[in-house]
Amino acid sequence: MATTKVAVVTGSNKGIGLAIVRALCKQYKGDVYITARDVGRGEAAVASLVADGLKPKFHQLDINDPASITTAAAYFKEKYGGVDVLINNAGIAFKAADTTPFAVQAEVTLKTNFFATRDMLTHFLPLVKAGGRVVNVSSFVGSSTLNKCTPALQQRFRSDDITEEELAGLMQQFVQQAQRGEHGKGGWPDTAYGTSKTGLTVLSMIHARRLSKERPNDGILVNACCPGWVRTDMAGDKAPKSPEEGAITPVYLALLPAGATAPHGKFVSDKEVQPW
Ligand code: NAP
């Protein structure tokens, strides 16, 4: 088994994920993996970095496919004994002009951004080694969505005692209410993407508390972050930040130095802890 350190970035065949891998290839002392659901797109991304003199590695990983997650987890356990850096970057968003019914948007968006990322963490969090760093790429939209929820939901999403099961139940409730056209009555704003990112930020906080309790001496740091508004296929070409600029905060969190104790369980943007 290799003693080499390893960093894994989901959804890194393009956009912010690819820029994160590019930066890590330059700064991280260890192997850096592009992962992609589509092998062809992943290999093309690898080739684009190799052309720049970098040496990323590749593994297939579709976070919506449980078998793909378990295959990848087994690979990193076998080859590296776990992972040192995990960046959950894969995500989707319907365009504002998309006419897909909100009920469908709610189910599809929550499935990838919240439930599939949670599945990733279920399998990969136990593999994160002492001193490891976990970065979940969330969004400021999740923060503004939080502020538009009812006071009762806000209270749960800000509480220190919300469990992963309660959070997953609330996310499921949003999807079910959206399917009945009743999410407004249920206290949720009209945004599937925002709700998925509220959930991801809260999940990061829950996992940070759990690791502090269950593995207090391992020094693992878990954070959620916003990359900013970044020119990618998701956000379009009018966004102010380049993918490289969008990668700065996720990479900062991934490379927090050995022995650092903070930030942990926070939502971070522009390298600063943000109010939640
Ligand atoms: P992007 O260019 O659309 O890239 C998204 C990446 O996620 C692609 O590589 C995509 O793969 C991958 N992906 C989607 N579903 C996947 C799945 N089931 N399994 C594995 N990979 C999957 O978007 P981006 O702007 O770089 O976004 C990256 C992250 O930043 C997302 O979580 C997004 O919500 C977040 N974010 C972006 C902005 C922004 O302004 N761009 C702002 C805040 C937060 P395919 O190529 O196969 O589709």
Tab-separated table of C-alpha atoms and ligand atoms in Angstrom:
chain	number	residue	atom	x	y	z
A	1	MET	CA	0.000	0.000	0.000
A	2	ALA	CA	1.345	3.422	-0.964
A	3	THR	CA	2.270	5.855	1.816
A	4	THR	CA	1.792	8.662	-0.690
A	5	LYS	CA	-0.854	11.190	0.326
A	6	VAL	CA	-3.899	11.502	-1.869
A	7	ALA	CA	-6.458	14.170	-2.728
A	8	VAL	CA	-9.766	13.339	-4.453
A	9	VAL	CA	-12.007	15.915	-6.143
A	10	THR	CA	-15.498	14.979	-7.331
A	11	GLY	CA	-16.914	16.375	-10.572
A	12	SER	CA	-13.492	17.608	-11.611
A	13	ASN	CA	-13.548	17.102	-15.373
A	14	LYS	CA	-14.423	20.788	-15.841
A	15	GLY	CA	-15.284	24.052	-14.141
A	16	ILE	CA	-14.278	24.758	-10.563
A	17	GLY	CA	-13.424	21.110	-9.899
A	18	LEU	CA	-10.857	21.032	-12.694
A	19	ALA	CA	-9.382	24.324	-11.475
A	20	ILE	CA	-9.125	22.832	-7.959
A	21	VAL	CA	-7.218	19.837	-9.345
A	22	ARG	CA	-4.955	22.147	-11.364
A	23	ALA	CA	-4.100	24.142	-8.232
A	24	LEU	CA	-3.613	21.024	-6.101
A	25	CYS	CA	-1.311	19.483	-8.721
A	26	LYS	CA	0.916	22.530	-8.245
A	27	GLN	CA	0.650	22.829	-4.461
A	28	TYR	CA	-0.160	19.446	-2.903
A	29	LYS	CA	2.569	17.004	-1.968
A	30	GLY	CA	0.763	13.860	-3.012
A	31	ASP	CA	-1.339	12.274	-5.741
A	32	VAL	CA	-4.283	14.333	-6.986
A	33	TYR	CA	-7.272	12.617	-8.613
A	34	ILE	CA	-9.582	14.008	-11.213
A	35	THR	CA	-12.799	12.045	-10.857
A	36	ALA	CA	-15.671	12.188	-13.341
A	37	ARG	CA	-18.839	10.265	-13.987
A	38	ASP	CA	-17.899	9.975	-17.659
A	39	VAL	CA	-14.545	8.303	-18.336
A	40	GLY	CA	-14.098	10.055	-21.693
A	41	ARG	CA	-14.642	13.520	-20.203
A	42	GLY	CA	-12.383	12.621	-17.277
A	43	GLU	CA	-9.566	11.417	-19.497
A	44	ALA	CA	-9.839	14.518	-21.686
A	45	ALA	CA	-9.497	16.641	-18.532
A	46	VAL	CA	-6.432	14.656	-17.470
A	47	ALA	CA	-4.910	15.194	-20.935
A	48	SER	CA	-5.521	18.947	-20.704
A	49	LEU	CA	-3.526	19.146	-17.461
A	50	VAL	CA	-0.812	16.793	-18.693
A	51	ALA	CA	-0.397	19.157	-21.656
A	52	ASP	CA	0.421	21.844	-19.067
A	53	GLY	CA	3.092	19.634	-17.501
A	54	LEU	CA	0.945	18.475	-14.551
A	55	LYS	CA	0.411	14.883	-13.445
A	56	PRO	CA	-3.150	14.306	-12.225
A	57	LYS	CA	-4.467	10.780	-11.810
A	58	PHE	CA	-7.959	9.590	-12.698
A	59	HIS	CA	-10.721	7.431	-11.285
A	60	GLN	CA	-14.302	7.120	-12.495
A	61	LEU	CA	-16.822	8.376	-9.945
A	62	ASP	CA	-20.515	9.087	-10.470
A	63	ILE	CA	-21.855	10.253	-7.145
A	64	ASN	CA	-25.397	9.301	-8.206
A	65	ASP	CA	-24.322	5.678	-8.638
A	66	PRO	CA	-23.848	3.821	-5.331
A	67	ALA	CA	-21.774	1.093	-7.036
A	68	SER	CA	-19.440	3.733	-8.476
A	69	ILE	CA	-19.000	5.266	-5.012
A	70	THR	CA	-18.218	1.942	-3.330
A	71	THR	CA	-15.838	0.905	-6.141
A	72	ALA	CA	-13.927	4.186	-5.826
A	73	ALA	CA	-13.886	3.998	-2.016
A	74	ALA	CA	-12.484	0.453	-2.161
A	75	TYR	CA	-9.817	1.596	-4.639
A	76	PHE	CA	-8.577	4.443	-2.422
A	77	LYS	CA	-8.649	2.243	0.672
A	78	GLU	CA	-6.667	-0.483	-1.073
A	79	LYS	CA	-4.147	1.779	-2.830
A	80	TYR	CA	-3.633	4.518	-0.237
A	81	GLY	CA	-5.173	3.188	2.972
A	82	GLY	CA	-7.788	5.969	2.754
A	83	VAL	CA	-7.827	9.563	1.594
A	84	ASP	CA	-6.108	12.667	2.929
A	85	VAL	CA	-8.125	15.326	1.121
A	86	LEU	CA	-11.688	14.954	-0.133
A	87	ILE	CA	-13.351	17.789	-2.035
A	88	ASN	CA	-17.033	17.224	-2.773
A	89	ASN	CA	-17.426	19.577	-5.695
A	90	ALA	CA	-19.814	17.711	-8.041
A	91	GLY	CA	-23.109	19.516	-8.330
A	92	ILE	CA	-25.905	20.479	-10.677
A	93	ALA	CA	-28.220	23.436	-11.162
A	94	PHE	CA	-31.158	23.966	-13.499
A	95	LYS	CA	-30.888	27.193	-15.488
A	96	ALA	CA	-33.268	29.955	-14.439
A	97	ALA	CA	-35.030	29.725	-17.834
A	98	ASP	CA	-35.496	25.941	-17.603
A	99	THR	CA	-39.160	25.025	-17.811
A	100	THR	CA	-38.835	21.633	-16.099
A	101	PRO	CA	-41.585	21.505	-13.439
A	102	PHE	CA	-40.404	22.597	-9.992
A	103	ALA	CA	-41.391	19.192	-8.570
A	104	VAL	CA	-38.887	17.507	-10.908
A	105	GLN	CA	-36.207	20.156	-10.350
A	106	ALA	CA	-36.561	19.656	-6.599
A	107	GLU	CA	-36.134	15.893	-6.777
A	108	VAL	CA	-33.266	15.912	-9.297
A	109	THR	CA	-31.337	18.745	-7.661
A	110	LEU	CA	-31.619	17.378	-4.127
A	111	LYS	CA	-30.682	13.909	-5.389
A	112	THR	CA	-27.249	15.017	-6.608
A	113	ASN	CA	-26.337	18.018	-4.484
A	114	PHE	CA	-27.559	16.686	-1.163
A	115	PHE	CA	-28.359	12.955	-1.156
A	116	ALA	CA	-25.568	11.775	-3.492
A	117	THR	CA	-22.997	13.974	-1.748
A	118	ARG	CA	-24.230	12.494	1.527
A	119	ASP	CA	-23.749	8.986	0.061
A	120	MET	CA	-20.184	9.978	-0.858
A	121	LEU	CA	-19.552	11.080	2.694
A	122	THR	CA	-21.135	7.946	4.148
A	123	HIS	CA	-18.534	5.869	2.296
A	124	PHE	CA	-15.560	8.231	2.278
A	125	LEU	CA	-15.674	9.918	5.704
A	126	PRO	CA	-14.577	6.696	7.448
A	127	LEU	CA	-11.637	6.591	5.000
A	128	VAL	CA	-10.396	10.091	5.802
A	129	LYS	CA	-7.066	9.736	7.527
A	130	ALA	CA	-5.838	11.568	10.620
A	131	GLY	CA	-4.954	15.125	9.628
A	132	GLY	CA	-7.390	14.882	6.707
A	133	ARG	CA	-9.336	17.732	5.166
A	134	VAL	CA	-12.885	17.536	3.827
A	135	VAL	CA	-14.262	20.394	1.757
A	136	ASN	CA	-17.862	20.498	0.587
A	137	VAL	CA	-18.464	23.006	-2.202
A	138	SER	CA	-21.730	24.628	-1.180
A	139	SER	CA	-22.926	28.139	-2.022
A	140	PHE	CA	-23.976	31.492	-0.627
A	141	VAL	CA	-27.325	30.658	-2.192
A	142	GLY	CA	-27.651	28.100	0.608
A	143	SER	CA	-27.192	30.892	3.162
A	144	SER	CA	-29.747	33.187	1.563
A	145	THR	CA	-32.143	30.235	1.293
A	146	LEU	CA	-31.694	29.544	5.010
A	147	ASN	CA	-32.719	33.119	5.762
A	148	LYS	CA	-35.893	32.690	3.700
A	149	CYS	CA	-37.035	29.534	5.538
A	150	THR	CA	-39.552	29.775	8.378
A	151	PRO	CA	-38.093	30.598	11.812
A	152	ALA	CA	-38.764	26.990	12.877
A	153	LEU	CA	-36.694	25.556	9.982
A	154	GLN	CA	-33.983	28.170	10.498
A	155	GLN	CA	-33.791	27.174	14.151
A	156	ARG	CA	-33.237	23.516	13.215
A	157	PHE	CA	-30.647	24.347	10.530
A	158	ARG	CA	-28.702	26.518	12.978
A	159	SER	CA	-28.995	24.189	15.968
A	160	ASP	CA	-26.083	22.208	17.371
A	161	ASP	CA	-28.212	19.147	17.986
A	162	ILE	CA	-29.670	18.500	14.533
A	163	THR	CA	-28.756	14.960	13.456
A	164	GLU	CA	-27.926	13.739	9.974
A	165	GLU	CA	-31.161	11.713	9.994
A	166	GLU	CA	-33.255	14.740	10.941
A	167	LEU	CA	-31.552	16.817	8.222
A	168	ALA	CA	-32.088	14.116	5.580
A	169	GLY	CA	-35.726	13.886	6.684
A	170	LEU	CA	-36.169	17.643	6.243
A	171	MET	CA	-34.563	17.538	2.775
A	172	GLN	CA	-36.885	14.654	1.850
A	173	GLN	CA	-39.825	16.633	3.209
A	174	PHE	CA	-38.903	19.541	0.919
A	175	VAL	CA	-38.886	17.232	-2.113
A	176	GLN	CA	-42.205	15.618	-1.189
A	177	GLN	CA	-43.880	18.953	-0.484
A	178	ALA	CA	-42.503	20.354	-3.757
A	179	GLN	CA	-44.035	17.388	-5.575
A	180	ARG	CA	-47.422	18.305	-4.099
A	181	GLY	CA	-46.852	22.007	-4.782
A	182	GLU	CA	-46.912	22.604	-1.015
A	183	HIS	CA	-43.306	23.510	-0.201
A	184	GLY	CA	-44.263	27.178	0.287
A	185	LYS	CA	-46.862	26.171	2.853
A	186	GLY	CA	-44.196	23.928	4.422
A	187	GLY	CA	-41.984	26.939	5.057
A	188	TRP	CA	-39.502	26.566	2.201
A	189	PRO	CA	-38.512	29.200	-0.356
A	190	ASP	CA	-38.879	28.535	-4.091
A	191	THR	CA	-35.383	27.233	-4.750
A	192	ALA	CA	-34.308	23.635	-5.149
A	193	TYR	CA	-30.638	24.551	-5.653
A	194	GLY	CA	-30.644	26.825	-2.596
A	195	THR	CA	-32.308	24.195	-0.417
A	196	SER	CA	-29.816	21.546	-1.554
A	197	LYS	CA	-26.931	23.826	-0.585
A	198	THR	CA	-28.514	24.756	2.765
A	199	GLY	CA	-28.623	21.022	3.393
A	200	LEU	CA	-25.007	20.504	2.314
A	201	THR	CA	-23.722	23.271	4.578
A	202	VAL	CA	-25.655	21.889	7.570
A	203	LEU	CA	-24.418	18.372	6.751
A	204	SER	CA	-20.825	19.664	6.845
A	205	MET	CA	-21.444	21.149	10.287
A	206	ILE	CA	-22.998	17.894	11.558
A	207	HIS	CA	-20.048	15.850	10.271
A	208	ALA	CA	-17.540	18.249	11.819
A	209	ARG	CA	-19.213	17.897	15.229
A	210	ARG	CA	-19.351	14.121	14.854
A	211	LEU	CA	-15.672	13.814	13.968
A	212	SER	CA	-14.666	16.072	16.866
A	213	LYS	CA	-16.596	13.745	19.169
A	214	GLU	CA	-15.723	10.361	17.667
A	215	ARG	CA	-12.141	11.008	16.511
A	216	PRO	CA	-11.021	13.843	18.802
A	217	ASN	CA	-7.308	13.216	18.315
A	218	ASP	CA	-7.315	12.884	14.535
A	219	GLY	CA	-7.263	16.591	13.691
A	220	ILE	CA	-9.575	16.218	10.697
A	221	LEU	CA	-11.113	19.497	9.504
A	222	VAL	CA	-14.476	19.528	7.673
A	223	ASN	CA	-15.862	22.701	6.120
A	224	ALA	CA	-18.374	23.919	3.581
A	225	CYS	CA	-17.512	26.797	1.294
A	226	CYS	CA	-18.688	29.075	-1.465
A	227	PRO	CA	-16.327	29.468	-4.425
A	228	GLY	CA	-17.948	32.786	-5.380
A	229	TRP	CA	-19.798	33.452	-8.613
A	230	VAL	CA	-17.638	31.707	-11.174
A	231	ARG	CA	-17.622	31.547	-14.995
A	232	THR	CA	-18.484	27.895	-15.672
A	233	ASP	CA	-21.075	25.956	-17.654
A	234	MET	CA	-23.247	26.132	-14.543
A	235	ALA	CA	-23.085	29.867	-13.892
A	236	GLY	CA	-22.470	31.229	-17.392
A	237	ASP	CA	-19.960	33.660	-18.825
A	238	LYS	CA	-21.139	36.793	-17.013
A	239	ALA	CA	-19.842	35.690	-13.603
A	240	PRO	CA	-16.969	37.813	-12.287
A	241	LYS	CA	-14.576	35.067	-11.160
A	242	SER	CA	-12.478	32.717	-13.287
A	243	PRO	CA	-12.501	29.016	-12.333
A	244	GLU	CA	-8.979	29.523	-10.944
A	245	GLU	CA	-10.273	32.290	-8.651
A	246	GLY	CA	-13.207	30.080	-7.678
A	247	ALA	CA	-10.781	27.343	-6.657
A	248	ILE	CA	-8.937	29.566	-4.167
A	249	THR	CA	-11.145	29.020	-1.108
A	250	PRO	CA	-11.704	25.258	-1.612
A	251	VAL	CA	-7.951	24.797	-2.091
A	252	TYR	CA	-7.198	26.944	0.973
A	253	LEU	CA	-9.468	24.689	3.068
A	254	ALA	CA	-7.951	21.533	1.558
A	255	LEU	CA	-4.429	22.703	2.406
A	256	LEU	CA	-5.015	23.994	5.949
A	257	PRO	CA	-1.657	23.235	7.553
A	258	ALA	CA	-0.968	20.217	9.762
A	259	GLY	CA	-1.960	20.959	13.345
A	260	ALA	CA	-4.534	23.610	12.393
A	261	THR	CA	-7.710	23.409	14.485
A	262	ALA	CA	-9.821	25.931	12.588
A	263	PRO	CA	-11.873	26.571	10.622
A	264	HIS	CA	-13.845	23.403	11.350
A	265	GLY	CA	-17.570	22.924	10.815
A	266	LYS	CA	-17.870	26.369	9.222
A	267	PHE	CA	-19.148	27.957	6.040
A	268	VAL	CA	-16.238	29.772	4.417
A	269	SER	CA	-16.017	32.223	1.536
A	270	ASP	CA	-13.046	34.277	0.346
A	271	LYS	CA	-11.034	32.371	2.982
A	272	GLU	CA	-13.193	33.913	5.744
A	273	VAL	CA	-15.670	32.176	8.035
A	274	GLN	CA	-19.149	33.481	7.226
A	275	PRO	CA	-22.111	33.868	9.559
A	276	TRP	CA	-24.626	31.033	9.432
B	1	NAP	P1	-19.971	22.824	-13.779
B	1	NAP	O1	-18.994	23.515	-14.638
B	1	NAP	O2	-21.339	22.546	-14.293
B	1	NAP	O3	-19.299	21.458	-13.271
B	1	NAP	C1	-20.005	20.566	-12.477
B	1	NAP	C2	-19.223	19.291	-12.379
B	1	NAP	O4	-19.955	18.360	-11.561
B	1	NAP	C3	-19.020	18.620	-13.732
B	1	NAP	O5	-17.744	18.026	-13.766
B	1	NAP	C4	-20.083	17.553	-13.734
B	1	NAP	O6	-19.797	16.449	-14.565
B	1	NAP	C5	-20.027	17.150	-12.272
B	1	NAP	N1	-21.152	16.327	-11.863
B	1	NAP	C6	-22.478	16.605	-11.914
B	1	NAP	N2	-23.182	15.550	-11.489
B	1	NAP	C7	-22.279	14.577	-11.164
B	1	NAP	C8	-22.379	13.254	-10.679
B	1	NAP	N3	-23.563	12.669	-10.467
B	1	NAP	N4	-21.246	12.565	-10.427
B	1	NAP	C9	-20.043	13.121	-10.649
B	1	NAP	N5	-19.883	14.355	-11.145
B	1	NAP	C10	-20.989	15.065	-11.400
B	1	NAP	O7	-20.219	23.626	-12.428
B	1	NAP	P2	-19.243	24.485	-11.484
B	1	NAP	O8	-19.696	25.895	-11.568
B	1	NAP	O9	-17.818	24.147	-11.722
B	1	NAP	O10	-19.707	23.936	-10.070
B	1	NAP	C11	-18.899	23.175	-9.200
B	1	NAP	C12	-19.491	23.260	-7.796
B	1	NAP	O11	-19.464	24.628	-7.357
B	1	NAP	C13	-20.966	22.835	-7.739
B	1	NAP	O12	-21.188	22.116	-6.551
B	1	NAP	C14	-21.710	24.162	-7.694
B	1	NAP	O13	-22.965	24.049	-7.097
B	1	NAP	C15	-20.746	24.995	-6.885
B	1	NAP	N6	-20.916	26.452	-7.036
B	1	NAP	C16	-20.702	27.038	-8.259
B	1	NAP	C17	-20.846	28.424	-8.366
B	1	NAP	C18	-20.571	29.148	-9.662
B	1	NAP	O14	-20.764	30.378	-9.711
B	1	NAP	N7	-20.139	28.474	-10.718
B	1	NAP	C19	-21.216	29.196	-7.245
B	1	NAP	C20	-21.431	28.554	-6.031
B	1	NAP	C21	-21.258	27.186	-5.934
B	1	NAP	P3	-20.317	16.367	-16.108
B	1	NAP	O15	-19.337	17.143	-16.940
B	1	NAP	O16	-20.292	14.894	-16.365
B	1	NAP	O17	-21.697	16.954	-16.146
